Amino acid sequence: MIVLGIETSCDETAAAIIQDGEILSSVVSTHWLHNSYGGVVPELASRAHLVLLPPILDQAIDESGISLEAIDAVAVTRGPGLIGALLVGIAAAKAIAFARNIPVIGVNHLEGHLWSAVFESSDLKPPFLALLVSGGHTMLVDVEEFGKYRIIGQTRDDAAGEAFDKVAVLCGLGYPGGAQIEKRARTGDSAYYEFPIGMHGQRGYDFSFSGLKTAVATFLRKNPEAKHDHLADLLCCFQEAAVASLIEPTCRALRQSNYQALVISGGVAANLRLRQRLGEEAERVGVRFLYPGLQLCTDNAIMIAWVGWKRLLKGQKDGLEMSGEANFPLPGILK
Ligand code: KG4
Ligand code: ZN
């Protein structure tokens, strides 16, 4: 079965084609135009999707080596995300589905991230514990099976990626800043300063990043020269605290349950320091540690096409009345 995936939930316009779970093509275009604004400007994102999506769809079809006529279904991100941005992808998906008389499937963006490691580890089988860390979400999900999820912990304030992005803006690095911070932190001294670890010593599996973000802002206000004289050290210490804020609740969950595997996903899962530290902890607890390839951590349409394909195999699809949902909860949430 050949599925076309479309992703336009935020600031990446993406299209991909998969055949029976194998990737035929994938095209992603990131909107760097938000860089100077310090965050995504929703109206600019919608307009960029409008301009970029048609040529990206053409390119995905060209590179896949199949024709538009060979596609069996269209999967598209339905939410969560920026509503104007979502609607551009959904309108395109519906137009193709209507013209070709094939099914359209609205996919939850977070569910796409949850399964994105399957392309790196084809033997990925539930149940597993998933740490989803992106620019908009930070959560621990107990994945019982495809379509059955239990959120056991989530951030009480900022998402992890949001904290990276805000600190990057504070340091004059522009948006999005996660990858920039990681690059600069490599040469930094982790003993330079101790930033607070969110939810340190608490119980449960929730996360918190606003205290850490405020601590960096306060430090910079008191030590403005650090931005120039000790940027690498400052970013290294921030990254260590951010990684520790993700690791503590995750390890509590791993120790208190009988998970066989820990899977990370989302843009922040591209962070090599996070991967290294989580890998060490997983080994200590005796749990398999899995993660997506770097291109599949940040937003892409492969993960959307894959979830759409799985839903189709289960006989699930949507009608042309399907619309975008800015706050679209994960499907199949268990209490
Ligand atoms: O999953 P994603 O592409 O979009 C959302 O669904 O939110 O994640 C984007 C987030 C941004 O906050 C970006 O700064 C962060 O992922 N990110 C990173 C790294 N690469 C991207 N954060 C830390 N280290 C990285 N290497
Ligand atoms: Zn995402």
mmCIF file of C-alpha atoms and ligand atoms in Angstrom:
data_model
loop_
_atom_site.group_PDB
_atom_site.id
_atom_site.type_symbol
_atom_site.label_atom_id
_atom_site.label_comp_id
_atom_site.label_asym_id
_atom_site.label_seq_id
_atom_site.Cartn_x
_atom_site.Cartn_y
_atom_site.Cartn_z
ATOM 1 C CA MET A 1 0.000 0.000 0.000
ATOM 2 C CA ILE A 2 1.393 3.419 -0.993
ATOM 3 C CA VAL A 3 0.658 6.355 1.335
ATOM 4 C CA LEU A 4 1.433 10.036 0.774
ATOM 5 C CA GLY A 5 2.092 11.917 4.039
ATOM 6 C CA ILE A 6 1.759 15.681 4.491
ATOM 7 C CA GLU A 7 2.982 17.673 7.519
ATOM 8 C CA THR A 8 2.327 21.414 7.991
ATOM 9 C CA SER A 9 1.624 21.764 11.733
ATOM 10 C CA CYS A 10 4.274 24.379 12.527
ATOM 11 C CA ASP A 11 7.339 25.690 10.688
ATOM 12 C CA GLU A 12 8.289 22.707 8.518
ATOM 13 C CA THR A 13 6.510 21.995 5.244
ATOM 14 C CA ALA A 14 6.982 18.299 4.503
ATOM 15 C CA ALA A 15 5.752 15.543 2.198
ATOM 16 C CA ALA A 16 6.775 11.886 2.071
ATOM 17 C CA ILE A 17 5.752 8.690 0.331
ATOM 18 C CA ILE A 18 5.977 5.257 1.927
ATOM 19 C CA GLN A 19 5.124 1.847 0.551
ATOM 20 C CA ASP A 20 4.136 -0.840 3.069
ATOM 21 C CA GLY A 21 6.127 1.001 5.735
ATOM 22 C CA GLU A 22 9.239 1.519 3.545
ATOM 23 C CA ILE A 23 10.337 5.092 2.737
ATOM 24 C CA LEU A 24 10.233 5.949 -0.984
ATOM 25 C CA SER A 25 10.822 9.698 -0.608
ATOM 26 C CA SER A 26 10.852 12.483 1.978
ATOM 27 C CA VAL A 27 11.129 16.240 1.481
ATOM 28 C CA VAL A 28 11.279 18.759 4.350
ATOM 29 C CA SER A 29 11.597 22.522 4.099
ATOM 30 C CA THR A 30 12.179 24.493 7.312
ATOM 31 C CA HIS A 31 10.944 28.107 7.383
ATOM 32 C CA TRP A 32 14.017 30.048 8.470
ATOM 33 C CA LEU A 33 12.040 33.293 8.040
ATOM 34 C CA HIS A 34 10.956 33.055 11.718
ATOM 35 C CA ASN A 35 14.563 33.237 12.883
ATOM 36 C CA SER A 36 14.677 36.993 13.461
ATOM 37 C CA TYR A 37 11.336 37.027 15.367
ATOM 38 C CA GLY A 38 12.519 34.725 18.169
ATOM 39 C CA GLY A 39 9.654 32.287 17.558
ATOM 40 C CA VAL A 40 7.185 31.075 14.943
ATOM 41 C CA VAL A 41 4.854 33.788 13.576
ATOM 42 C CA PRO A 42 1.641 31.829 12.796
ATOM 43 C CA GLU A 43 0.459 33.954 9.874
ATOM 44 C CA LEU A 44 3.881 33.830 8.203
ATOM 45 C CA ALA A 45 3.972 30.043 8.712
ATOM 46 C CA SER A 46 0.579 29.604 6.982
ATOM 47 C CA ARG A 47 1.699 31.713 4.034
ATOM 48 C CA ALA A 48 5.005 29.851 3.745
ATOM 49 C CA HIS A 49 3.150 26.485 3.696
ATOM 50 C CA LEU A 50 0.931 27.797 0.882
ATOM 51 C CA VAL A 51 3.949 28.694 -1.221
ATOM 52 C CA LEU A 52 6.101 25.661 -0.375
ATOM 53 C CA LEU A 53 3.657 22.762 -0.329
ATOM 54 C CA PRO A 54 2.893 22.418 -4.094
ATOM 55 C CA PRO A 55 6.567 22.163 -5.194
ATOM 56 C CA ILE A 56 7.369 19.927 -2.199
ATOM 57 C CA LEU A 57 4.555 17.549 -3.164
ATOM 58 C CA ASP A 58 5.887 17.481 -6.748
ATOM 59 C CA GLN A 59 9.405 16.762 -5.496
ATOM 60 C CA ALA A 60 8.238 13.971 -3.146
ATOM 61 C CA ILE A 61 6.371 12.322 -6.023
ATOM 62 C CA ASP A 62 9.317 12.724 -8.453
ATOM 63 C CA GLU A 63 11.844 11.315 -5.983
ATOM 64 C CA SER A 64 9.646 8.341 -5.055
ATOM 65 C CA GLY A 65 9.701 7.044 -8.627
ATOM 66 C CA ILE A 66 5.927 6.455 -8.568
ATOM 67 C CA SER A 67 3.149 8.528 -10.102
ATOM 68 C CA LEU A 68 0.356 10.357 -8.276
ATOM 69 C CA GLU A 69 -2.039 7.746 -9.720
ATOM 70 C CA ALA A 70 -0.253 4.974 -7.773
ATOM 71 C CA ILE A 71 -0.976 6.505 -4.357
ATOM 72 C CA ASP A 72 -3.568 4.560 -2.322
ATOM 73 C CA ALA A 73 -4.230 7.076 0.484
ATOM 74 C CA VAL A 74 -3.237 10.487 1.847
ATOM 75 C CA ALA A 75 -2.282 10.927 5.516
ATOM 76 C CA VAL A 76 -2.089 14.471 6.867
ATOM 77 C CA THR A 77 -1.345 16.050 10.234
ATOM 78 C CA ARG A 78 -4.673 17.038 11.802
ATOM 79 C CA GLY A 79 -3.210 18.495 14.999
ATOM 80 C CA PRO A 80 -1.980 19.596 17.450
ATOM 81 C CA GLY A 81 -0.427 22.637 15.822
ATOM 82 C CA LEU A 82 -1.046 26.120 14.463
ATOM 83 C CA ILE A 83 -4.553 26.059 13.043
ATOM 84 C CA GLY A 84 -3.818 28.168 9.939
ATOM 85 C CA ALA A 85 -0.753 26.057 9.162
ATOM 86 C CA LEU A 86 -2.657 22.774 9.670
ATOM 87 C CA LEU A 87 -5.455 23.889 7.344
ATOM 88 C CA VAL A 88 -3.053 24.367 4.419
ATOM 89 C CA GLY A 89 -1.888 20.734 4.588
ATOM 90 C CA ILE A 90 -5.403 19.426 5.213
ATOM 91 C CA ALA A 91 -6.847 21.341 2.239
ATOM 92 C CA ALA A 92 -4.129 19.911 -0.029
ATOM 93 C CA ALA A 93 -4.654 16.362 1.322
ATOM 94 C CA LYS A 94 -8.404 16.552 0.833
ATOM 95 C CA ALA A 95 -8.037 17.959 -2.697
ATOM 96 C CA ILE A 96 -5.757 15.059 -3.702
ATOM 97 C CA ALA A 97 -8.014 12.484 -1.982
ATOM 98 C CA PHE A 98 -11.123 13.932 -3.668
ATOM 99 C CA ALA A 99 -9.531 14.176 -7.126
ATOM 100 C CA ARG A 100 -8.161 10.619 -6.933
ATOM 101 C CA ASN A 101 -11.115 9.156 -4.974
ATOM 102 C CA ILE A 102 -8.814 7.681 -2.304
ATOM 103 C CA PRO A 103 -9.077 7.838 1.508
ATOM 104 C CA VAL A 104 -7.738 10.705 3.608
ATOM 105 C CA ILE A 105 -6.532 10.022 7.164
ATOM 106 C CA GLY A 106 -6.078 12.779 9.755
ATOM 107 C CA VAL A 107 -3.040 11.903 11.900
ATOM 108 C CA ASN A 108 -2.105 13.111 15.373
ATOM 109 C CA HIS A 109 1.315 14.780 15.142
ATOM 110 C CA LEU A 110 2.389 13.449 18.562
ATOM 111 C CA GLU A 111 1.471 9.885 17.578
ATOM 112 C CA GLY A 112 3.720 10.361 14.544
ATOM 113 C CA HIS A 113 6.659 11.328 16.800
ATOM 114 C CA LEU A 114 5.958 8.402 19.171
ATOM 115 C CA TRP A 115 6.554 5.861 16.409
ATOM 116 C CA SER A 116 9.326 7.608 14.471
ATOM 117 C CA ALA A 117 12.022 5.257 15.870
ATOM 118 C CA VAL A 118 10.438 2.362 13.955
ATOM 119 C CA PHE A 119 12.489 3.287 10.870
ATOM 120 C CA GLU A 120 15.733 2.873 12.814
ATOM 121 C CA SER A 121 14.602 -0.229 14.750
ATOM 122 C CA SER A 122 12.090 -2.204 12.699
ATOM 123 C CA ASP A 123 11.667 -4.642 15.606
ATOM 124 C CA LEU A 124 10.269 -1.838 17.821
ATOM 125 C CA LYS A 125 7.347 -3.500 19.584
ATOM 126 C CA PRO A 126 5.061 -2.216 22.327
ATOM 127 C CA PRO A 127 4.784 -2.097 25.265
ATOM 128 C CA PHE A 128 7.450 0.584 25.724
ATOM 129 C CA LEU A 129 8.004 3.858 27.552
ATOM 130 C CA ALA A 130 8.224 6.853 25.197
ATOM 131 C CA LEU A 131 9.836 10.179 26.084
ATOM 132 C CA LEU A 132 8.471 12.705 23.597
ATOM 133 C CA VAL A 133 10.463 15.923 23.679
ATOM 134 C CA SER A 134 9.683 18.582 21.100
ATOM 135 C CA GLY A 135 9.252 22.329 20.859
ATOM 136 C CA GLY A 136 5.601 22.130 21.932
ATOM 137 C CA HIS A 137 5.462 18.996 24.108
ATOM 138 C CA THR A 138 7.358 17.128 26.775
ATOM 139 C CA MET A 139 5.692 13.954 27.976
ATOM 140 C CA LEU A 140 6.224 10.398 29.098
ATOM 141 C CA VAL A 141 3.857 8.015 27.374
ATOM 142 C CA ASP A 142 3.201 4.409 28.260
ATOM 143 C CA VAL A 143 2.657 2.844 24.832
ATOM 144 C CA GLU A 144 0.583 -0.280 25.399
ATOM 145 C CA GLU A 145 0.016 -0.953 21.695
ATOM 146 C CA PHE A 146 -0.592 1.032 18.517
ATOM 147 C CA GLY A 147 -3.527 3.345 19.358
ATOM 148 C CA LYS A 148 -3.436 2.714 23.133
ATOM 149 C CA TYR A 149 -1.512 5.333 25.063
ATOM 150 C CA ARG A 150 -1.299 6.443 28.682
ATOM 151 C CA ILE A 151 0.330 9.818 29.437
ATOM 152 C CA ILE A 152 2.076 9.200 32.771
ATOM 153 C CA GLY A 153 3.887 12.533 33.007
ATOM 154 C CA GLN A 154 4.163 15.858 31.220
ATOM 155 C CA THR A 155 5.600 19.313 31.608
ATOM 156 C CA ARG A 156 3.920 21.607 34.072
ATOM 157 C CA ASP A 157 5.073 24.725 32.210
ATOM 158 C CA ASP A 158 7.429 25.029 29.219
ATOM 159 C CA ALA A 159 8.310 22.209 26.839
ATOM 160 C CA ALA A 160 11.983 21.169 26.768
ATOM 161 C CA GLY A 161 12.465 22.503 23.221
ATOM 162 C CA GLU A 162 10.814 25.759 24.224
ATOM 163 C CA ALA A 163 13.391 26.159 27.025
ATOM 164 C CA PHE A 164 16.242 25.554 24.540
ATOM 165 C CA ASP A 165 14.691 28.071 22.130
ATOM 166 C CA LYS A 166 14.132 30.751 24.781
ATOM 167 C CA VAL A 167 17.658 30.437 26.152
ATOM 168 C CA ALA A 168 19.010 30.633 22.590
ATOM 169 C CA VAL A 169 17.103 33.904 22.055
ATOM 170 C CA LEU A 170 18.413 35.250 25.400
ATOM 171 C CA CYS A 171 21.929 34.513 24.162
ATOM 172 C CA GLY A 172 21.319 36.141 20.777
ATOM 173 C CA LEU A 173 21.419 32.873 18.828
ATOM 174 C CA GLY A 174 18.034 33.290 17.067
ATOM 175 C CA TYR A 175 15.256 30.728 16.613
ATOM 176 C CA PRO A 176 15.118 27.704 16.711
ATOM 177 C CA GLY A 177 18.060 27.369 19.054
ATOM 178 C CA GLY A 178 18.305 23.744 20.209
ATOM 179 C CA ALA A 179 20.867 22.611 17.656
ATOM 180 C CA GLN A 180 22.859 25.873 18.046
ATOM 181 C CA ILE A 181 23.044 25.408 21.810
ATOM 182 C CA GLU A 182 24.177 21.805 21.456
ATOM 183 C CA LYS A 183 26.930 22.797 19.009
ATOM 184 C CA ARG A 184 28.298 25.576 21.229
ATOM 185 C CA ALA A 185 27.933 23.574 24.472
ATOM 186 C CA ARG A 186 30.390 20.946 23.156
ATOM 187 C CA THR A 187 33.407 23.088 24.080
ATOM 188 C CA GLY A 188 31.911 24.408 27.342
ATOM 189 C CA ASP A 189 32.887 23.657 30.936
ATOM 190 C CA SER A 190 30.086 21.900 32.834
ATOM 191 C CA ALA A 191 31.558 23.058 36.176
ATOM 192 C CA TYR A 192 31.128 26.783 35.321
ATOM 193 C CA TYR A 193 27.730 27.231 37.024
ATOM 194 C CA GLU A 194 25.008 25.061 38.516
ATOM 195 C CA PHE A 195 21.530 25.736 37.125
ATOM 196 C CA PRO A 196 18.457 24.220 38.833
ATOM 197 C CA ILE A 197 17.053 20.865 37.717
ATOM 198 C CA GLY A 198 13.273 20.896 37.230
ATOM 199 C CA MET A 199 11.279 18.661 39.632
ATOM 200 C CA HIS A 200 14.541 17.594 41.302
ATOM 201 C CA GLY A 201 13.923 15.169 44.145
ATOM 202 C CA GLN A 202 10.155 15.162 43.577
ATOM 203 C CA ARG A 203 7.920 12.169 43.092
ATOM 204 C CA GLY A 204 5.952 11.336 39.972
ATOM 205 C CA TYR A 205 6.894 11.746 36.344
ATOM 206 C CA ASP A 206 6.159 15.393 35.535
ATOM 207 C CA PHE A 207 8.732 17.807 34.140
ATOM 208 C CA SER A 208 9.381 21.527 34.610
ATOM 209 C CA PHE A 209 11.601 23.934 32.677
ATOM 210 C CA SER A 210 10.430 27.444 33.554
ATOM 211 C CA GLY A 211 12.627 27.674 36.687
ATOM 212 C CA LEU A 212 15.683 26.751 34.640
ATOM 213 C CA LYS A 213 14.804 29.293 31.937
ATOM 214 C CA THR A 214 14.301 32.037 34.555
ATOM 215 C CA ALA A 215 17.584 31.073 36.246
ATOM 216 C CA VAL A 216 19.448 31.561 32.947
ATOM 217 C CA ALA A 217 17.712 34.935 32.380
ATOM 218 C CA THR A 218 18.567 36.070 35.943
ATOM 219 C CA PHE A 219 22.168 34.887 35.591
ATOM 220 C CA LEU A 220 22.549 36.845 32.340
ATOM 221 C CA ARG A 221 21.053 39.968 33.905
ATOM 222 C CA LYS A 222 23.576 39.804 36.756
ATOM 223 C CA ASN A 223 26.488 38.695 34.560
ATOM 224 C CA PRO A 224 25.919 40.312 31.130
ATOM 225 C CA GLU A 225 29.563 39.755 30.131
ATOM 226 C CA ALA A 226 29.041 35.954 30.334
ATOM 227 C CA LYS A 227 27.193 36.115 26.997
ATOM 228 C CA HIS A 228 30.485 37.035 25.336
ATOM 229 C CA ASP A 229 33.188 35.684 27.661
ATOM 230 C CA HIS A 230 31.622 32.373 28.719
ATOM 231 C CA LEU A 231 28.906 31.554 26.183
ATOM 232 C CA ALA A 232 30.007 27.936 25.622
ATOM 233 C CA ASP A 233 30.301 27.344 29.402
ATOM 234 C CA LEU A 234 26.903 28.919 30.065
ATOM 235 C CA LEU A 235 25.209 26.858 27.347
ATOM 236 C CA CYS A 236 26.946 23.680 28.456
ATOM 237 C CA CYS A 237 25.650 24.194 32.028
ATOM 238 C CA PHE A 238 22.151 25.004 30.769
ATOM 239 C CA GLN A 239 22.153 21.868 28.599
ATOM 240 C CA GLU A 240 23.363 19.703 31.498
ATOM 241 C CA ALA A 241 20.494 20.983 33.688
ATOM 242 C CA ALA A 242 17.923 20.581 30.870
ATOM 243 C CA VAL A 243 19.090 17.021 30.184
ATOM 244 C CA ALA A 244 19.015 16.191 33.911
ATOM 245 C CA SER A 245 15.474 17.636 34.104
ATOM 246 C CA LEU A 246 14.443 15.121 31.438
ATOM 247 C CA ILE A 247 16.386 12.194 32.863
ATOM 248 C CA GLU A 248 15.228 12.242 36.498
ATOM 249 C CA PRO A 249 11.462 11.657 35.908
ATOM 250 C CA THR A 250 12.202 9.247 33.041
ATOM 251 C CA CYS A 251 14.478 7.118 35.231
ATOM 252 C CA ARG A 252 11.919 7.140 38.057
ATOM 253 C CA ALA A 253 9.366 5.721 35.595
ATOM 254 C CA LEU A 254 11.831 3.120 34.310
ATOM 255 C CA ARG A 255 12.718 1.958 37.816
ATOM 256 C CA GLN A 256 9.146 1.812 39.068
ATOM 257 C CA SER A 257 7.755 -0.241 36.180
ATOM 258 C CA ASN A 258 8.777 -3.199 34.125
ATOM 259 C CA TYR A 259 9.439 -1.599 30.750
ATOM 260 C CA GLN A 260 11.564 -3.513 28.264
ATOM 261 C CA ALA A 261 12.395 -0.466 26.155
ATOM 262 C CA LEU A 262 12.734 3.321 26.323
ATOM 263 C CA VAL A 263 12.091 5.219 23.076
ATOM 264 C CA ILE A 264 12.823 8.943 22.627
ATOM 265 C CA SER A 265 11.428 11.159 19.883
ATOM 266 C CA GLY A 266 10.750 14.779 18.910
ATOM 267 C CA GLY A 267 13.167 17.556 17.967
ATOM 268 C CA VAL A 268 15.067 17.549 21.288
ATOM 269 C CA ALA A 269 15.729 13.800 20.838
ATOM 270 C CA ALA A 270 18.297 14.922 18.219
ATOM 271 C CA ASN A 271 20.443 16.192 21.116
ATOM 272 C CA LEU A 272 23.470 13.890 21.368
ATOM 273 C CA ARG A 273 24.169 14.718 25.022
ATOM 274 C CA LEU A 274 20.594 13.700 25.911
ATOM 275 C CA ARG A 275 20.982 10.471 23.902
ATOM 276 C CA GLN A 276 24.280 9.682 25.595
ATOM 277 C CA ARG A 277 22.984 10.289 29.145
ATOM 278 C CA LEU A 278 19.713 8.428 28.561
ATOM 279 C CA GLY A 279 21.637 5.555 26.965
ATOM 280 C CA GLU A 280 23.821 5.252 30.077
ATOM 281 C CA GLU A 281 20.794 5.316 32.392
ATOM 282 C CA ALA A 282 18.869 2.772 30.302
ATOM 283 C CA GLU A 283 21.858 0.435 30.383
ATOM 284 C CA ARG A 284 22.054 0.803 34.167
ATOM 285 C CA VAL A 285 18.366 -0.128 34.514
ATOM 286 C CA GLY A 286 18.724 -2.930 31.925
ATOM 287 C CA VAL A 287 16.285 -1.463 29.408
ATOM 288 C CA ARG A 288 16.724 -1.263 25.612
ATOM 289 C CA PHE A 289 17.204 2.315 24.395
ATOM 290 C CA LEU A 290 15.867 3.280 20.958
ATOM 291 C CA TYR A 291 15.760 6.560 19.049
ATOM 292 C CA PRO A 292 14.965 7.796 15.530
ATOM 293 C CA GLY A 293 17.603 8.859 13.013
ATOM 294 C CA LEU A 294 18.408 12.572 13.250
ATOM 295 C CA GLN A 295 16.134 13.557 10.315
ATOM 296 C CA LEU A 296 13.211 11.765 11.887
ATOM 297 C CA CYS A 297 13.521 13.578 15.247
ATOM 298 C CA THR A 298 12.391 16.961 13.949
ATOM 299 C CA ASP A 299 9.123 17.391 12.072
ATOM 300 C CA ASN A 300 8.755 15.307 8.922
ATOM 301 C CA ALA A 301 6.015 13.661 6.869
ATOM 302 C CA ILE A 302 7.391 10.098 7.003
ATOM 303 C CA MET A 303 6.074 9.617 10.545
ATOM 304 C CA ILE A 304 2.674 10.985 9.476
ATOM 305 C CA ALA A 305 2.474 8.635 6.475
ATOM 306 C CA TRP A 306 3.484 5.678 8.701
ATOM 307 C CA VAL A 307 0.740 6.309 11.304
ATOM 308 C CA GLY A 308 -1.754 6.842 8.462
ATOM 309 C CA TRP A 309 -0.717 3.498 6.954
ATOM 310 C CA LYS A 310 -1.145 1.694 10.307
ATOM 311 C CA ARG A 311 -4.583 3.237 10.758
ATOM 312 C CA LEU A 312 -5.604 2.214 7.255
ATOM 313 C CA LEU A 313 -4.547 -1.369 7.989
ATOM 314 C CA LYS A 314 -6.938 -1.212 10.946
ATOM 315 C CA GLY A 315 -9.717 -0.036 8.617
ATOM 316 C CA GLN A 316 -9.702 3.533 9.994
ATOM 317 C CA LYS A 317 -10.028 6.595 7.761
ATOM 318 C CA ASP A 318 -11.644 10.030 7.810
ATOM 319 C CA GLY A 319 -14.199 11.744 5.602
ATOM 320 C CA LEU A 320 -13.697 14.944 3.643
ATOM 321 C CA GLU A 321 -15.407 16.847 6.485
ATOM 322 C CA MET A 322 -12.307 16.221 8.656
ATOM 323 C CA SER A 323 -10.742 19.484 9.841
ATOM 324 C CA GLY A 324 -7.694 20.685 11.738
ATOM 325 C CA GLU A 325 -7.597 20.764 15.544
ATOM 326 C CA ALA A 326 -5.110 23.066 17.249
ATOM 327 C CA ASN A 327 -5.377 21.060 20.501
ATOM 328 C CA PHE A 328 -5.800 17.547 19.200
ATOM 329 C CA PRO A 329 -5.397 15.003 22.021
ATOM 330 C CA LEU A 330 -3.532 11.750 21.408
ATOM 331 C CA PRO A 331 -6.049 9.131 20.249
ATOM 332 C CA GLY A 332 -6.765 6.094 22.400
ATOM 333 C CA ILE A 333 -5.786 7.683 25.719
ATOM 334 C CA LEU A 334 -6.105 5.193 28.600
ATOM 335 C CA LYS A 335 -6.696 6.376 32.146
HETATM 336 O O1 KG4 B 1 9.645 18.046 16.910
HETATM 337 P P1 KG4 B 1 9.995 19.404 16.453
HETATM 338 O O2 KG4 B 1 10.630 19.570 15.092
HETATM 339 O O3 KG4 B 1 8.749 20.363 16.456
HETATM 340 C C1 KG4 B 1 7.695 20.264 17.345
HETATM 341 O O4 KG4 B 1 6.831 19.366 17.139
HETATM 342 O O5 KG4 B 1 7.717 21.072 18.299
HETATM 343 O O6 KG4 B 1 10.944 20.027 17.577
HETATM 344 C C2 KG4 B 1 11.520 21.293 17.453
HETATM 345 C C3 KG4 B 1 12.286 21.590 18.725
HETATM 346 C C4 KG4 B 1 12.795 23.020 18.798
HETATM 347 O O7 KG4 B 1 12.464 23.537 20.064
HETATM 348 C C5 KG4 B 1 14.312 22.862 18.623
HETATM 349 O O8 KG4 B 1 15.064 23.878 19.254
HETATM 350 C C6 KG4 B 1 14.525 21.518 19.271
HETATM 351 O O9 KG4 B 1 13.433 20.736 18.830
HETATM 352 N N1 KG4 B 1 15.794 20.894 18.835
HETATM 353 C C7 KG4 B 1 16.810 20.608 19.675
HETATM 354 C C8 KG4 B 1 17.849 20.065 18.886
HETATM 355 N N2 KG4 B 1 17.416 20.036 17.583
HETATM 356 C C9 KG4 B 1 16.150 20.546 17.576
HETATM 357 N N3 KG4 B 1 16.925 20.767 21.008
HETATM 358 C C10 KG4 B 1 18.084 20.391 21.584
HETATM 359 N N4 KG4 B 1 19.133 19.879 20.891
HETATM 360 C C11 KG4 B 1 19.061 19.696 19.542
HETATM 361 N N5 KG4 B 1 20.073 19.186 18.874
HETATM 362 ZN ZN ZN B 2 6.864 17.848 16.110
#
